Short mmCIF file of C-alpha atoms in Angstrom, two decimals:
data_model
loop_
_atom_site.label_atom_id
_atom_site.label_comp_id
_atom_site.label_asym_id
_atom_site.label_seq_id
_atom_site.Cartn_x
_atom_site.Cartn_y
_atom_site.Cartn_z
CA PHE A 1 -0.04 -0.06 -0.08
CA TYR A 2 2.79 2.46 0.78
CA SER A 3 4.62 1.66 -2.39
CA LYS A 4 1.46 2.92 -4.32
CA PHE A 5 0.98 5.92 -2.09
CA PRO A 6 4.41 7.09 -0.81
CA ASN A 7 3.36 10.67 0.05
CA ILE A 8 0.75 9.56 2.84
CA GLN A 9 1.38 8.23 6.28
CA VAL A 10 0.88 4.36 6.61
CA ALA A 11 0.62 2.84 10.04
CA VAL A 12 0.08 -1.11 10.82
CA ASP A 13 -1.11 -2.02 14.36
CA ALA A 14 -3.47 -4.82 15.25
CA ASN A 15 -4.61 -2.59 18.13
CA ARG A 16 -6.23 0.30 16.19
CA LYS A 17 -6.66 2.40 19.26
CA ASN A 18 -2.96 2.12 20.00
CA GLY A 19 -2.17 2.83 16.45
CA ILE A 20 -4.17 5.79 16.35
CA GLU A 21 -2.74 7.29 19.54
CA ASN A 22 0.63 6.81 18.26
CA LEU A 23 -0.20 8.69 14.98
CA LEU A 24 -1.68 11.64 16.82
CA GLN A 25 1.70 11.94 18.70
CA VAL A 26 3.80 12.42 15.77
CA LEU A 27 4.96 15.84 14.66
CA ASN A 28 3.31 15.80 11.30
CA LYS A 29 0.12 14.17 12.67
CA PRO A 30 -2.76 13.29 10.04
CA ASP A 31 -5.74 15.22 9.64
CA VAL A 32 -7.82 12.31 8.55
CA ILE A 33 -7.26 8.66 9.59
CA LEU A 34 -8.63 6.04 7.33
CA LEU A 35 -9.05 2.39 8.81
CA ASP A 36 -9.28 -0.72 6.98
CA ASP A 37 -11.41 -3.51 8.15
CA ALA A 38 -12.36 -1.90 11.38
CA TYR A 39 -16.11 -1.95 11.38
CA GLN A 40 -16.30 -4.40 14.46
CA HIS A 41 -13.35 -2.70 16.14
CA ARG A 42 -15.25 -1.40 19.13
CA LYS A 43 -12.47 0.28 20.79
CA VAL A 44 -12.31 2.89 18.09
CA LYS A 45 -15.32 5.23 17.43
CA ALA A 46 -15.11 6.48 14.08
CA GLY A 47 -16.73 9.69 12.83
CA PHE A 48 -17.85 8.02 9.44
CA TYR A 49 -18.56 4.30 8.88
CA ILE A 50 -18.34 2.87 5.40
CA LEU A 51 -19.86 -0.74 4.93
CA LEU A 52 -18.69 -2.62 2.07
CA THR A 53 -21.01 -5.40 0.74
CA ALA A 54 -20.18 -7.61 -2.41
CA TYR A 55 -22.68 -7.67 -5.44
CA ASP A 56 -22.77 -11.47 -5.46
CA ASP A 57 -22.93 -11.74 -1.54
CA LEU A 58 -25.05 -9.12 -0.18
CA PHE A 59 -25.24 -9.13 3.71
CA CYS A 60 -28.94 -9.38 3.76
CA ASP A 61 -28.51 -12.78 2.09
CA ASP A 62 -25.75 -14.10 4.48
CA TYR A 63 -25.70 -15.49 8.03
CA ILE A 64 -23.41 -15.02 11.13
CA LEU A 65 -20.48 -17.17 11.59
CA PRO A 66 -20.05 -20.20 11.53
CA PHE A 67 -23.24 -20.79 9.20
CA GLY A 68 -22.15 -17.73 7.23
CA ASN A 69 -19.52 -15.03 6.70
CA LEU A 70 -21.02 -12.23 8.98
CA ARG A 71 -19.11 -11.35 12.07
CA GLU A 72 -22.29 -9.65 13.53
CA PRO A 73 -26.04 -9.57 12.73
CA SER A 74 -27.17 -7.67 9.65
CA SER A 75 -28.65 -5.22 11.97
CA GLY A 76 -25.20 -3.79 12.42
CA LYS A 77 -25.83 -1.92 9.12
CA LYS A 78 -27.40 0.88 11.18
CA ARG A 79 -24.02 2.03 12.31
CA ALA A 80 -23.05 2.80 8.71
CA ASP A 81 -22.98 6.28 7.27
CA MET A 82 -22.47 4.98 3.81
CA ILE A 83 -22.85 1.52 2.12
CA ILE A 84 -21.01 0.50 -0.92
CA VAL A 85 -22.06 -2.58 -2.98
CA THR A 86 -18.69 -3.73 -4.57
CA LYS A 87 -17.72 -5.88 -7.68
CA CYS A 88 -20.93 -5.03 -9.50
CA PRO A 89 -21.35 -5.53 -13.27
CA ASN A 90 -20.11 -2.29 -15.16
CA ASP A 91 -23.32 -2.28 -16.82
CA LEU A 92 -25.42 -2.21 -13.69
CA SER A 93 -28.72 -0.19 -14.54
CA GLU A 94 -30.37 2.57 -12.18
CA ILE A 95 -33.15 0.24 -11.99
CA ALA A 96 -31.20 -2.72 -10.82
CA GLN A 97 -29.34 -0.36 -8.39
CA GLN A 98 -32.71 0.70 -6.89
CA LYS A 99 -33.90 -2.91 -6.46
CA ILE A 100 -30.67 -3.69 -4.58
CA ARG A 101 -31.23 -0.55 -2.29
CA GLU A 102 -34.66 -1.88 -1.71
CA LYS A 103 -33.53 -5.29 -0.91
CA LEU A 104 -30.90 -4.06 1.57
CA LYS A 105 -33.57 -2.07 3.47
CA VAL A 106 -31.28 0.82 4.55
CA LYS A 107 -31.86 4.55 5.00
CA GLN A 108 -28.23 5.46 4.26
CA GLN A 109 -27.00 6.47 0.88
CA VAL A 110 -25.94 3.36 -1.09
CA PHE A 111 -23.17 3.54 -3.80
CA PHE A 112 -21.97 0.96 -6.38
CA THR A 113 -18.56 0.09 -7.58
CA THR A 114 -17.26 -2.22 -10.35
CA ILE A 115 -13.74 -3.61 -10.92
CA LYS A 116 -11.63 -2.18 -13.81
CA TYR A 117 -8.78 -4.19 -14.79
CA ASP A 118 -5.54 -2.67 -16.32
CA ASP A 119 -4.75 -3.04 -20.16
CA TYR A 120 -1.26 -4.50 -19.07
CA VAL A 121 0.23 -6.86 -16.69
CA PHE A 122 3.43 -5.66 -15.18
CA GLY A 123 6.64 -7.45 -14.13
CA ASN A 124 10.00 -6.08 -12.80
CA GLU A 125 11.61 -6.22 -16.36
CA SER A 126 8.69 -5.71 -18.66
CA GLN A 127 5.06 -5.32 -19.19
CA LEU A 128 2.69 -7.16 -21.51
CA LEU A 129 -0.60 -6.35 -23.06
CA VAL A 130 -3.49 -8.24 -21.35
CA SER A 131 -4.88 -9.02 -24.65
CA GLU A 132 -1.72 -11.03 -25.49
CA ILE A 133 -1.31 -12.74 -22.03
CA GLN A 134 -5.08 -13.86 -22.22
CA SER A 135 -4.29 -16.06 -25.30
CA GLU A 136 -0.92 -17.29 -23.80
CA SER A 137 -0.56 -20.53 -21.76
CA LYS A 138 0.26 -19.65 -18.31
CA VAL A 139 -0.21 -20.26 -14.50
CA LEU A 140 -2.60 -18.01 -12.53
CA VAL A 141 -1.70 -17.57 -8.80
CA ALA A 142 -3.94 -15.99 -6.18
CA GLY A 143 -3.99 -15.70 -2.66
CA ILE A 144 -7.14 -13.51 -1.98
CA ALA A 145 -10.57 -14.40 -0.62
CA LYS A 146 -12.48 -14.67 -3.86
CA PRO A 147 -10.18 -15.01 -6.91
CA LYS A 148 -12.85 -16.14 -9.47
CA LEU A 149 -13.06 -12.71 -11.18
CA PHE A 150 -9.46 -12.46 -11.37
CA PHE A 151 -9.24 -16.00 -12.94
CA ASP A 152 -12.07 -15.48 -15.21
CA PHE A 153 -10.57 -12.36 -16.63
CA LEU A 154 -7.32 -13.79 -17.60
CA LYS A 155 -8.02 -17.61 -17.94
CA ASN A 156 -7.99 -19.75 -21.26
CA GLU A 157 -8.47 -23.52 -21.67
CA THR A 158 -4.80 -24.07 -21.38
CA ASP A 159 -4.08 -22.26 -18.15
CA GLU A 160 -3.75 -23.69 -14.74
CA THR A 161 -4.56 -22.15 -11.32
CA LEU A 162 -3.30 -22.12 -7.89
CA VAL A 163 -5.33 -21.01 -5.04
CA PHE A 164 -3.89 -19.96 -1.65
CA PRO A 165 -5.50 -18.56 1.45
CA ASP A 166 -6.12 -14.98 1.88
CA HIS A 167 -3.25 -12.97 3.14
CA HIS A 168 -1.05 -15.93 2.51
CA HIS A 169 2.68 -15.65 3.21
CA PHE A 170 4.33 -17.98 0.45
CA SER A 171 6.87 -20.46 1.76
CA LYS A 172 9.71 -21.97 -0.05
CA GLN A 173 7.60 -25.10 -0.75
CA ASP A 174 4.98 -22.84 -2.14
CA CYS A 175 7.25 -21.22 -4.52
CA GLU A 176 8.75 -24.73 -5.66
CA GLN A 177 4.95 -25.78 -6.21
CA ILE A 178 4.29 -22.90 -8.45
CA LEU A 179 7.64 -23.04 -10.38
CA ALA A 180 6.89 -26.71 -11.05
CA LYS A 181 3.20 -26.00 -12.13
CA ALA A 182 4.56 -23.22 -14.51
CA ASN A 183 7.13 -25.41 -16.14
CA GLY A 184 8.81 -22.36 -17.71
CA ARG A 185 5.53 -20.55 -18.41
CA LYS A 186 4.66 -17.02 -17.27
CA ILE A 187 3.30 -16.67 -13.71
CA ILE A 188 0.48 -13.96 -13.38
CA THR A 189 -0.76 -13.01 -10.03
CA THR A 190 -2.62 -10.31 -8.02
CA GLU A 191 -0.87 -7.01 -7.10
CA LYS A 192 -1.01 -8.04 -3.47
CA ASP A 193 0.56 -11.24 -4.04
CA PHE A 194 3.12 -9.93 -6.28
CA VAL A 195 4.48 -7.95 -3.29
CA ARG A 196 4.82 -11.20 -1.49
CA LEU A 197 6.33 -13.23 -4.28
CA ASN A 198 8.64 -10.68 -5.70
CA GLY A 199 12.16 -11.80 -5.03
CA LEU A 200 11.11 -15.51 -4.46
CA LEU A 201 10.24 -16.23 -8.18
CA PRO A 202 12.38 -15.60 -11.39
CA LYS A 203 11.78 -11.91 -12.25
CA ALA A 204 11.38 -12.76 -16.04
CA GLN A 205 8.38 -15.06 -15.26
CA LEU A 206 6.48 -13.12 -12.58
CA PHE A 207 3.67 -10.53 -13.52
CA TYR A 208 0.73 -8.98 -11.73
CA LEU A 209 -2.47 -7.43 -13.10
CA PRO A 210 -3.48 -4.14 -11.53
CA ILE A 211 -7.14 -3.51 -10.66
CA LYS A 212 -9.07 -0.70 -9.19
CA SER A 213 -12.65 -0.02 -8.02
CA THR A 214 -14.39 2.56 -10.18
CA PHE A 215 -17.76 4.05 -8.83
CA LEU A 216 -20.72 3.82 -10.88
CA ASN A 217 -22.30 6.83 -9.10
CA THR A 218 -20.85 10.42 -9.61
CA ASN A 219 -21.50 11.97 -6.39
CA ILE A 220 -19.30 9.90 -3.96
CA ASP A 221 -16.39 12.26 -3.78
CA LYS A 222 -18.83 15.03 -2.66
CA THR A 223 -20.14 13.00 0.14
CA ILE A 224 -16.66 12.21 1.47
CA GLU A 225 -15.37 15.69 0.90
CA ASP A 226 -18.42 17.11 2.83
CA TYR A 227 -17.84 14.95 5.90
CA VAL A 228 -14.13 15.70 5.92
CA GLY A 229 -14.53 19.36 5.45
CA GLN A 230 -17.36 19.47 8.13
CA SER A 231 -15.12 17.30 10.51
CA SER A 232 -11.90 19.73 10.00
CA ARG A 233 -14.27 22.70 10.77
CA ASN A 234 -15.17 21.11 13.94
CA SER A 235 -11.87 19.99 15.22
#
């Protein structure tokens, strides 16, 4: 994350409260602190909560662990100031969006994002057109929670895939398995996994596909800017 945004402060602390307190003690303390995956972190009370839910796995269709993937009852949606439905089809219509809003049964603003893939895959030594790599035989490697979209975008009938757990730290044995599977072919992975695999696999073979989330709505920036501006005036 820091390699992509070198001009911002990045802090890592499993204890979010402790991490925030340390950030606020530095000389150049931040005006805004953005937390990742902290919706259930009750020791911290945020000024603005954003709840993410996947288009193909809406929280209203899910159950609490261990029967489902929810960490708390869906009634926890009430704490959110904004809800974002992620990984939507890029042609999701306004009518379809409204149906999802009604299904979620929320009063907050609901926004929608879609995944946009880059036109190139990148390695340490070169970059290749996605259109070329899609037709080439290769190995696809992913250590993310739901790699299906990644695989579906790149995969052809000659490709092989290797799936590892989310946030996986690759061992020597893992790398040997990947290299054996590749057998000289290119290895394409996610940007997150590239950071972990870089230096462990041959540079000439290893590439990653950048992705970004794009909002289907146009007024999301104003909503965030209004909150940040109001918060700054009140601080």
